[in-house]
Amino acid sequence: QSGLYRHSTDQPVACPPRTGNVSGDVRGKPSGYFGVRRMVEGRSENRTRKEIMCALKKQVPLSVMKLGDGPFSGDEWERSFPSKSLEETLGPLRSCAVVTSAGALLNSGLGPEIDSHDAVIRFNSATTTGYSQDVGNKTTIRLVNSKWNKFFRSPDYKTGTLIVWDPAPYSKNLTQWYKKPDFKFFKLYQQYRKLFPEQPFYILGPAFHWNLWDVIQDNSVPNIVPNPPSTGMQGIAVMMNLCEKVSVYEFLPSHRRTSLCHYYEKHHSWSCTVGSYHPMKFEKLLIGRINQGSDEDIAALGKVTLNGLSQEKC
Ligand code: C5P
């Protein structure tokens, strides 16, 4: 059906090649390692909070891989996937906290405030041990990238629900992704599930990060890097799908901003905060536009307040 699309009347009509400069959803040639096709016309940095929220709601639904999705079938996968859906596992959530791993959380004293939320998401190897005064103790979800192969060793991974993501081709072709994931983590996932069957552990569908990337690019005038959004940005979108209200800590840096990359490590680099591989600067500009909290909350606490997507009537 290439070169054809259907109007609402369902009549097939010829459409211009998807590389032209006609306004509307016209995407350019594949670029970068993942074959990203960015919107070339109609990008804007002036959309309202509501418009951006509705784009997220319509375009970035949360989806995890399940039995029968493309190549994810057969006995091994039947044994591996949790029997409950992510929503069933977590139940309805009112208030949620997203704890980035930024060095600026150090000496914040935000731990009790973070723990007062119904659910807390943390990322990769972010530990709470020794830092609970600043980042809290509660871990409801841990979102990790597929390179994170310390699953088996670290006690930090044993609390809450795990979700893993892996950079897939922009085409979202599951068979291609399955054959050549960015990091070979599928076997590791199955082994982990065998060892710890009681712990819910999901694989995020690749459409999620690319749909999110599309919304970031569509709302940025410059070309953004053709790589998936950061784990933290994906975590914000996960929580916006699951929770009524979302507080995000130190994604938009407070007065404590620092070149310290992570609160739990000694490594310094500003690229952890502004990005190099990920389009982080543009992720942060977008989150700033949908923030419902005050500028004082950002400056003093590094805190952004977002509506959950269920709260938006679109
Ligand atoms: O580095 P890592 O990806 O494990 O950190 C988790 C997330 O926290 C990042 O993906 C990013 O969204 C956020 N972060 C940040 N500023 C930092 C470090 C991390 O915004 N200095």
Tab-separated table of C-alpha atoms and ligand atoms in Angstrom:
chain	number	residue	atom	x	y	z
A	1	GLN	CA	0.000	0.000	0.000
A	2	SER	CA	2.972	2.361	-0.187
A	3	GLY	CA	2.113	5.695	-1.795
A	4	LEU	CA	-1.556	5.230	-0.818
A	5	TYR	CA	-3.369	6.301	2.297
A	6	ARG	CA	-7.009	6.330	3.322
A	7	HIS	CA	-9.167	9.370	4.039
A	8	SER	CA	-11.980	9.113	6.560
A	9	THR	CA	-14.266	8.231	3.637
A	10	ASP	CA	-12.055	5.149	3.362
A	11	GLN	CA	-11.420	5.765	-0.322
A	12	PRO	CA	-7.829	5.017	-1.293
A	13	VAL	CA	-6.231	8.163	-2.712
A	14	ALA	CA	-2.794	8.826	-4.071
A	15	CYS	CA	-0.593	10.695	-1.614
A	16	PRO	CA	2.624	12.610	-2.195
A	17	PRO	CA	5.821	10.720	-1.408
A	18	ARG	CA	6.538	11.056	2.348
A	19	THR	CA	9.710	12.998	1.673
A	20	GLY	CA	8.194	16.121	0.104
A	21	ASN	CA	7.725	19.573	1.578
A	22	VAL	CA	3.948	19.600	1.705
A	23	SER	CA	2.537	20.761	5.041
A	24	GLY	CA	1.056	18.173	7.402
A	25	ASP	CA	2.724	15.069	8.742
A	26	VAL	CA	5.498	14.901	6.183
A	27	ARG	CA	8.599	13.076	7.278
A	28	GLY	CA	12.100	13.298	5.874
A	29	LYS	CA	14.508	10.616	4.730
A	30	PRO	CA	15.755	8.087	7.297
A	31	SER	CA	18.672	9.537	9.254
A	32	GLY	CA	21.106	8.341	11.897
A	33	TYR	CA	21.838	4.844	13.133
A	34	PHE	CA	18.166	4.079	13.859
A	35	GLY	CA	16.737	5.357	10.555
A	36	VAL	CA	14.737	8.168	12.161
A	37	ARG	CA	12.312	10.082	9.907
A	38	ARG	CA	11.679	13.480	11.397
A	39	MET	CA	8.788	15.808	10.665
A	40	VAL	CA	10.078	18.378	8.183
A	41	GLU	CA	7.121	20.770	8.141
A	42	GLY	CA	4.830	22.075	10.854
A	43	ARG	CA	7.295	21.896	13.751
A	44	SER	CA	6.522	24.490	16.405
A	45	GLU	CA	7.807	25.678	19.757
A	46	ASN	CA	4.632	27.664	20.410
A	47	ARG	CA	2.047	24.971	21.066
A	48	THR	CA	0.028	25.377	24.242
A	49	ARG	CA	0.351	23.149	27.302
A	50	LYS	CA	-2.962	21.542	26.368
A	51	GLU	CA	-1.862	20.834	22.793
A	52	ILE	CA	1.343	19.189	23.971
A	53	MET	CA	-0.488	17.149	26.630
A	54	CYS	CA	-3.006	15.967	24.041
A	55	ALA	CA	-0.220	15.028	21.625
A	56	LEU	CA	1.369	12.937	24.406
A	57	LYS	CA	-1.976	11.385	25.284
A	58	LYS	CA	-2.834	10.459	21.706
A	59	GLN	CA	0.596	9.543	20.414
A	60	VAL	CA	2.463	8.035	23.373
A	61	PRO	CA	0.304	5.360	25.015
A	62	LEU	CA	2.191	3.069	27.368
A	63	SER	CA	2.759	-0.358	25.875
A	64	VAL	CA	4.826	-3.288	27.077
A	65	MET	CA	5.628	-6.395	25.067
A	66	LYS	CA	3.248	-9.291	25.513
A	67	LEU	CA	2.928	-12.872	24.317
A	68	GLY	CA	2.086	-13.021	20.612
A	69	ASP	CA	3.528	-9.586	19.767
A	70	GLY	CA	5.565	-10.230	16.601
A	71	PRO	CA	8.310	-12.739	17.374
A	72	PHE	CA	7.556	-12.822	21.126
A	73	SER	CA	5.846	-16.218	21.081
A	74	GLY	CA	6.565	-19.825	22.039
A	75	ASP	CA	7.116	-21.612	25.361
A	76	GLU	CA	10.089	-19.594	26.493
A	77	TRP	CA	8.209	-16.287	26.182
A	78	GLU	CA	5.048	-17.785	27.625
A	79	ARG	CA	7.039	-18.642	30.742
A	80	SER	CA	8.841	-15.285	30.766
A	81	PHE	CA	6.185	-12.595	30.536
A	82	PRO	CA	4.380	-11.722	33.780
A	83	SER	CA	0.787	-12.945	33.764
A	84	LYS	CA	-0.597	-9.578	34.911
A	85	SER	CA	-0.517	-6.398	32.859
A	86	LEU	CA	1.570	-3.482	34.119
A	87	GLU	CA	-1.591	-1.565	35.033
A	88	GLU	CA	-2.946	-4.564	37.006
A	89	THR	CA	0.347	-4.964	38.833
A	90	LEU	CA	0.539	-1.341	39.895
A	91	GLY	CA	-3.145	-0.515	40.350
A	92	PRO	CA	-4.481	3.023	39.931
A	93	LEU	CA	-1.967	5.604	41.151
A	94	ARG	CA	-2.795	9.089	42.352
A	95	SER	CA	0.463	10.872	43.095
A	96	CYS	CA	3.792	9.758	41.654
A	97	ALA	CA	7.390	10.920	41.939
A	98	VAL	CA	10.030	10.702	39.224
A	99	VAL	CA	13.519	10.767	40.736
A	100	THR	CA	16.167	11.582	38.150
A	101	SER	CA	19.688	10.575	39.081
A	102	ALA	CA	21.054	14.125	38.863
A	103	GLY	CA	23.933	15.140	41.140
A	104	ALA	CA	21.842	18.152	42.157
A	105	LEU	CA	19.732	15.859	44.380
A	106	LEU	CA	22.651	15.607	46.771
A	107	ASN	CA	21.996	17.591	49.986
A	108	SER	CA	18.464	18.392	48.793
A	109	GLY	CA	16.698	16.885	51.822
A	110	LEU	CA	13.881	15.876	49.422
A	111	GLY	CA	13.686	12.249	50.656
A	112	PRO	CA	10.568	12.565	52.877
A	113	GLU	CA	8.701	14.581	50.208
A	114	ILE	CA	9.574	12.008	47.518
A	115	ASP	CA	8.473	9.092	49.725
A	116	SER	CA	5.120	10.764	50.439
A	117	HIS	CA	3.976	9.933	46.879
A	118	ASP	CA	1.932	6.779	46.157
A	119	ALA	CA	4.589	5.532	43.749
A	120	VAL	CA	8.224	6.382	42.980
A	121	ILE	CA	10.168	5.616	39.782
A	122	ARG	CA	13.991	5.431	39.728
A	123	PHE	CA	16.417	4.742	36.913
A	124	ASN	CA	19.229	2.349	36.074
A	125	SER	CA	21.625	1.869	38.981
A	126	ALA	CA	20.321	4.748	41.138
A	127	THR	CA	20.635	3.467	44.685
A	128	THR	CA	18.828	4.756	47.752
A	129	THR	CA	21.300	3.201	50.207
A	130	GLY	CA	23.098	6.006	51.994
A	131	TYR	CA	21.057	8.720	50.213
A	132	SER	CA	17.530	8.290	51.588
A	133	GLN	CA	17.499	11.741	53.186
A	134	ASP	CA	17.910	13.250	49.691
A	135	VAL	CA	16.146	10.763	47.390
A	136	GLY	CA	13.849	8.726	49.666
A	137	ASN	CA	13.578	4.966	50.189
A	138	LYS	CA	10.527	3.960	48.212
A	139	THR	CA	11.005	2.292	44.805
A	140	THR	CA	7.814	1.269	43.028
A	141	ILE	CA	9.256	1.070	39.512
A	142	ARG	CA	12.824	0.917	38.242
A	143	LEU	CA	13.222	1.711	34.537
A	144	VAL	CA	16.527	0.477	33.130
A	145	ASN	CA	18.169	0.576	29.746
A	146	SER	CA	19.105	-2.755	28.198
A	147	LYS	CA	22.843	-2.245	28.767
A	148	TRP	CA	22.240	-2.606	32.441
A	149	ASN	CA	23.473	-6.135	33.040
A	150	LYS	CA	24.048	-5.793	36.760
A	151	PHE	CA	20.475	-7.055	37.270
A	152	PHE	CA	21.613	-10.224	38.936
A	153	ARG	CA	24.023	-8.757	41.427
A	154	SER	CA	22.621	-5.530	42.786
A	155	PRO	CA	20.078	-5.630	45.618
A	156	ASP	CA	18.764	-2.297	44.261
A	157	TYR	CA	17.075	-4.177	41.416
A	158	LYS	CA	15.139	-6.482	43.715
A	159	THR	CA	12.588	-3.899	44.890
A	160	GLY	CA	9.430	-3.018	42.978
A	161	THR	CA	8.551	-3.550	39.343
A	162	LEU	CA	11.297	-3.571	36.719
A	163	ILE	CA	10.883	-2.217	33.194
A	164	VAL	CA	13.621	-2.434	30.562
A	165	TRP	CA	13.891	-0.527	27.281
A	166	ASP	CA	16.233	-1.003	24.333
A	167	PRO	CA	16.882	1.362	21.390
A	168	ALA	CA	15.048	-0.206	18.440
A	169	PRO	CA	14.925	0.723	14.742
A	170	TYR	CA	12.703	3.774	14.170
A	171	SER	CA	10.531	1.591	11.909
A	172	LYS	CA	9.414	-0.175	15.150
A	173	ASN	CA	9.659	-3.430	13.213
A	174	LEU	CA	9.577	-6.027	16.001
A	175	THR	CA	11.185	-8.796	13.960
A	176	GLN	CA	14.140	-6.595	13.011
A	177	TRP	CA	14.505	-5.435	16.602
A	178	TYR	CA	14.291	-9.003	17.918
A	179	LYS	CA	17.056	-10.163	15.577
A	180	LYS	CA	19.289	-7.196	16.314
A	181	PRO	CA	18.519	-5.409	19.575
A	182	ASP	CA	20.899	-2.569	20.456
A	183	PHE	CA	22.100	-4.650	23.377
A	184	LYS	CA	21.433	-8.412	23.435
A	185	PHE	CA	19.230	-8.469	26.510
A	186	PHE	CA	16.386	-10.843	25.605
A	187	LYS	CA	18.112	-13.985	26.978
A	188	LEU	CA	19.186	-12.070	30.061
A	189	TYR	CA	15.570	-11.022	30.638
A	190	GLN	CA	14.402	-14.631	30.364
A	191	GLN	CA	17.092	-15.799	32.793
A	192	TYR	CA	16.163	-13.099	35.286
A	193	ARG	CA	12.483	-14.042	35.053
A	194	LYS	CA	13.381	-17.675	35.777
A	195	LEU	CA	15.449	-16.702	38.803
A	196	PHE	CA	13.003	-14.125	40.219
A	197	PRO	CA	9.547	-15.096	38.922
A	198	GLU	CA	7.785	-13.230	41.720
A	199	GLN	CA	9.156	-9.835	40.697
A	200	PRO	CA	7.111	-8.154	37.935
A	201	PHE	CA	9.426	-7.274	35.047
A	202	TYR	CA	8.294	-5.857	31.697
A	203	ILE	CA	9.873	-4.950	28.361
A	204	LEU	CA	8.799	-1.545	27.073
A	205	GLY	CA	7.568	-1.655	23.462
A	206	PRO	CA	9.882	0.195	21.042
A	207	ALA	CA	7.016	2.326	19.710
A	208	PHE	CA	6.945	4.075	23.090
A	209	HIS	CA	10.333	5.755	22.854
A	210	TRP	CA	10.002	6.670	19.189
A	211	ASN	CA	6.491	8.077	19.603
A	212	LEU	CA	7.856	10.159	22.454
A	213	TRP	CA	10.807	11.229	20.297
A	214	ASP	CA	8.340	12.329	17.588
A	215	VAL	CA	6.483	14.575	20.052
A	216	ILE	CA	9.787	16.124	21.216
A	217	GLN	CA	10.903	16.738	17.606
A	218	ASP	CA	7.500	18.019	16.475
A	219	ASN	CA	7.718	20.611	19.262
A	220	SER	CA	11.331	21.685	18.553
A	221	VAL	CA	12.309	23.833	15.593
A	222	PRO	CA	15.948	22.653	15.284
A	223	ASN	CA	16.714	19.065	14.309
A	224	ILE	CA	17.206	17.038	17.476
A	225	VAL	CA	19.646	14.099	17.675
A	226	PRO	CA	18.122	11.034	16.033
A	227	ASN	CA	18.539	8.876	19.166
A	228	PRO	CA	15.891	7.779	21.685
A	229	PRO	CA	14.914	10.082	24.587
A	230	SER	CA	16.777	9.606	27.876
A	231	THR	CA	15.662	6.930	30.325
A	232	GLY	CA	14.472	9.723	32.641
A	233	MET	CA	12.310	11.325	29.939
A	234	GLN	CA	10.799	7.928	29.159
A	235	GLY	CA	10.121	7.451	32.867
A	236	ILE	CA	8.248	10.759	33.012
A	237	ALA	CA	6.078	9.595	30.094
A	238	VAL	CA	5.526	6.198	31.793
A	239	MET	CA	4.304	7.917	34.974
A	240	MET	CA	2.128	10.388	33.038
A	241	ASN	CA	0.371	7.310	31.625
A	242	LEU	CA	-0.076	5.645	35.034
A	243	CYS	CA	-0.665	8.444	37.549
A	244	GLU	CA	-3.060	11.331	38.138
A	245	LYS	CA	-0.305	13.757	39.231
A	246	VAL	CA	3.423	13.518	38.665
A	247	SER	CA	6.200	15.353	40.540
A	248	VAL	CA	9.549	15.258	38.764
A	249	TYR	CA	12.730	15.984	40.732
A	250	GLU	CA	15.869	17.609	39.291
A	251	PHE	CA	15.008	17.068	35.645
A	252	LEU	CA	14.857	20.844	35.339
A	253	PRO	CA	17.843	21.778	37.508
A	254	SER	CA	17.441	23.762	40.727
A	255	HIS	CA	19.861	26.265	42.265
A	256	ARG	CA	21.864	23.163	43.295
A	257	ARG	CA	22.718	22.491	39.625
A	258	THR	CA	26.115	20.872	39.365
A	259	SER	CA	28.373	19.120	36.886
A	260	LEU	CA	28.240	16.078	39.202
A	261	CYS	CA	26.630	13.538	36.873
A	262	HIS	CA	24.826	11.272	39.387
A	263	TYR	CA	24.100	11.848	43.082
A	264	TYR	CA	25.531	8.388	43.819
A	265	GLU	CA	28.851	8.648	41.893
A	266	LYS	CA	31.851	10.969	41.777
A	267	HIS	CA	31.943	11.434	37.971
A	268	HIS	CA	31.540	15.023	36.676
A	269	SER	CA	30.168	15.969	33.243
A	270	TRP	CA	27.621	18.603	32.205
A	271	SER	CA	26.535	16.348	29.354
A	272	CYS	CA	24.648	14.209	31.924
A	273	THR	CA	22.333	17.170	32.501
A	274	VAL	CA	22.099	18.690	29.019
A	275	GLY	CA	22.637	15.507	26.990
A	276	SER	CA	24.840	14.493	24.102
A	277	TYR	CA	23.570	11.088	22.975
A	278	HIS	CA	19.968	11.850	24.018
A	279	PRO	CA	17.978	14.955	22.921
A	280	MET	CA	17.914	15.981	26.583
A	281	LYS	CA	17.992	19.743	26.156
A	282	PHE	CA	14.813	19.505	24.063
A	283	GLU	CA	13.232	16.981	26.432
A	284	LYS	CA	13.701	19.508	29.217
A	285	LEU	CA	12.347	22.443	27.196
A	286	LEU	CA	9.225	20.392	26.471
A	287	ILE	CA	8.732	19.441	30.131
A	288	GLY	CA	9.151	23.125	31.055
A	289	ARG	CA	6.254	23.981	28.714
A	290	ILE	CA	3.843	21.516	30.344
A	291	ASN	CA	4.913	22.221	33.934
A	292	GLN	CA	2.008	23.245	36.154
A	293	GLY	CA	4.175	24.080	39.150
A	294	SER	CA	5.890	27.391	39.825
A	295	ASP	CA	9.290	28.722	38.794
A	296	GLU	CA	10.112	28.917	42.524
A	297	ASP	CA	9.537	25.153	42.824
A	298	ILE	CA	12.049	24.595	40.045
A	299	ALA	CA	14.637	26.986	41.488
A	300	ALA	CA	14.320	25.841	45.110
A	301	LEU	CA	13.430	22.159	44.736
A	302	GLY	CA	14.179	21.211	41.142
A	303	LYS	CA	10.521	20.186	41.081
A	304	VAL	CA	8.128	20.084	38.142
A	305	THR	CA	4.435	19.180	38.570
A	306	LEU	CA	2.609	17.509	35.690
A	307	ASN	CA	-0.925	16.311	35.147
A	308	GLY	CA	-1.373	12.650	34.402
A	309	LEU	CA	-2.632	12.068	30.848
A	310	SER	CA	-5.912	10.603	32.173
A	311	GLN	CA	-6.690	14.049	33.605
A	312	GLU	CA	-6.618	15.759	30.193
A	313	LYS	CA	-9.778	15.970	28.104
A	314	CYS	CA	-8.624	16.034	24.488
B	1	C5P	O1	22.317	8.599	33.724
B	1	C5P	P1	21.009	7.896	33.845
B	1	C5P	O2	20.324	7.709	32.488
B	1	C5P	O3	21.080	6.595	34.600
B	1	C5P	O4	20.078	8.859	34.692
B	1	C5P	C1	18.688	8.679	34.777
B	1	C5P	C2	17.978	9.860	34.146
B	1	C5P	O5	18.058	11.004	34.992
B	1	C5P	C3	18.581	10.325	32.838
B	1	C5P	O6	18.147	9.498	31.776
B	1	C5P	C4	18.111	11.757	32.740
B	1	C5P	O7	16.804	11.825	32.234
B	1	C5P	C5	18.119	12.192	34.196
B	1	C5P	N1	19.353	12.913	34.581
B	1	C5P	C6	19.377	14.313	34.519
B	1	C5P	N2	20.494	14.994	34.879
B	1	C5P	C7	21.591	14.351	35.323
B	1	C5P	C8	21.594	12.940	35.387
B	1	C5P	C9	20.455	12.249	35.003
B	1	C5P	O8	18.376	14.925	34.116
B	1	C5P	N3	22.660	15.040	35.717
